[in-house]
Structures are given as C-alpha cells and as structure tokens.
mmCIF file of C-alpha atoms in Angstrom:
data_model
loop_
_atom_site.group_PDB
_atom_site.id
_atom_site.type_symbol
_atom_site.label_atom_id
_atom_site.label_comp_id
_atom_site.label_asym_id
_atom_site.label_seq_id
_atom_site.Cartn_x
_atom_site.Cartn_y
_atom_site.Cartn_z
ATOM 1 C CA UNK A 743 111.142 164.993 76.766
ATOM 2 C CA UNK A 744 110.280 168.579 77.613
ATOM 3 C CA UNK A 745 111.352 170.294 80.798
ATOM 4 C CA UNK A 746 107.753 170.293 82.078
ATOM 5 C CA UNK A 747 107.545 166.542 81.516
ATOM 6 C CA UNK A 748 110.742 166.063 83.510
ATOM 7 C CA UNK A 749 109.409 168.194 86.341
ATOM 8 C CA UNK A 750 106.101 166.319 86.338
ATOM 9 C CA UNK A 751 107.972 163.028 86.591
ATOM 10 C CA UNK A 752 110.059 164.320 89.502
ATOM 11 C CA UNK A 753 107.044 165.503 91.508
ATOM 12 C CA UNK A 754 104.797 162.550 90.725
ATOM 13 C CA UNK A 755 103.303 161.398 93.997
ATOM 14 C CA UNK A 756 104.219 164.641 95.788
ATOM 15 C CA UNK A 757 101.536 167.157 94.726
ATOM 16 C CA UNK A 758 101.435 168.883 98.112
ATOM 17 C CA UNK A 759 105.153 169.598 98.039
ATOM 18 C CA UNK A 760 104.887 170.840 94.456
ATOM 19 C CA UNK A 761 102.098 173.249 95.420
ATOM 20 C CA UNK A 762 104.183 174.494 98.341
ATOM 21 C CA UNK A 763 107.098 175.165 95.992
ATOM 22 C CA UNK A 764 104.894 177.030 93.532
ATOM 23 C CA UNK A 765 103.428 179.092 96.366
ATOM 24 C CA UNK A 766 106.842 179.944 97.820
ATOM 25 C CA UNK A 767 108.178 180.871 94.394
ATOM 26 C CA UNK A 768 105.238 183.171 93.776
ATOM 27 C CA UNK A 769 105.620 184.763 97.196
ATOM 28 C CA UNK A 770 109.310 185.377 96.472
ATOM 29 C CA UNK A 771 108.522 187.088 93.164
ATOM 30 C CA UNK A 772 105.816 189.200 94.839
ATOM 31 C CA UNK A 773 108.253 190.241 97.553
ATOM 32 C CA UNK A 774 111.031 191.132 95.112
ATOM 33 C CA UNK A 775 108.692 193.136 92.856
ATOM 34 C CA UNK A 776 106.730 194.776 95.652
ATOM 35 C CA UNK A 777 103.551 193.037 94.499
ATOM 36 C CA UNK A 778 103.648 194.938 91.204
ATOM 37 C CA UNK A 779 102.891 191.773 89.213
ATOM 38 C CA UNK A 780 100.601 190.080 91.730
ATOM 39 C CA UNK A 781 97.881 189.240 89.210
ATOM 40 C CA UNK A 782 100.327 187.696 86.767
ATOM 41 C CA UNK A 783 102.043 185.742 89.543
ATOM 42 C CA UNK A 784 98.723 184.389 90.803
ATOM 43 C CA UNK A 785 97.755 183.380 87.270
ATOM 44 C CA UNK A 786 101.077 181.612 86.755
ATOM 45 C CA UNK A 787 100.732 179.797 90.079
ATOM 46 C CA UNK A 788 97.255 178.610 89.142
ATOM 47 C CA UNK A 789 98.403 177.389 85.730
ATOM 48 C CA UNK A 790 101.354 175.525 87.246
ATOM 49 C CA UNK A 791 99.142 173.850 89.809
ATOM 50 C CA UNK A 792 96.730 172.869 87.033
ATOM 51 C CA UNK A 793 99.617 171.285 85.120
ATOM 52 C CA UNK A 794 100.771 169.343 88.159
ATOM 53 C CA UNK A 795 97.246 168.092 88.827
ATOM 54 C CA UNK A 796 95.814 166.611 92.016
ATOM 55 C CA UNK A 797 94.696 169.974 93.341
ATOM 56 C CA UNK A 798 92.695 169.987 96.553
ATOM 57 C CA UNK A 799 88.923 170.336 95.949
ATOM 58 C CA UNK A 800 88.796 173.828 97.494
ATOM 59 C CA UNK A 801 91.287 175.130 94.896
ATOM 60 C CA UNK A 802 89.594 173.704 91.796
ATOM 61 C CA UNK A 803 87.681 176.109 89.568
#
C-alpha cells in the first residue's frame, strides 16, 4: 500500500478537513518562501485536492 493510499484511507469521510490541511500547508510554504513558489504551491494544492476527491462544486474545473 502506497503512502497516498494510506493517507486517503485516513481522511476518508473527512474531505473538508483534508482540504483545510492542504490549504494550511500551502500557506505555510508560501510564507516560508516569501511567495516565490506560489504557482507551484497552488498547483500542488489543486492536485492533492483532486486526489482526495469530494471537492466542493465551486472548486471543480
């Protein structure tokens, strides 16, 4: 079982909390890097949220 599979299992049924964690993690990285990698951080956040599924309709693309 891969690490992502383990994480998915842990957050199953808690998509809102998972999104909050991804958002806070991205904000932390932005703060520590002075926003230098903002585009990459946003892309990573989006990909993580896609992997976790159950995104709110206003965030789906």
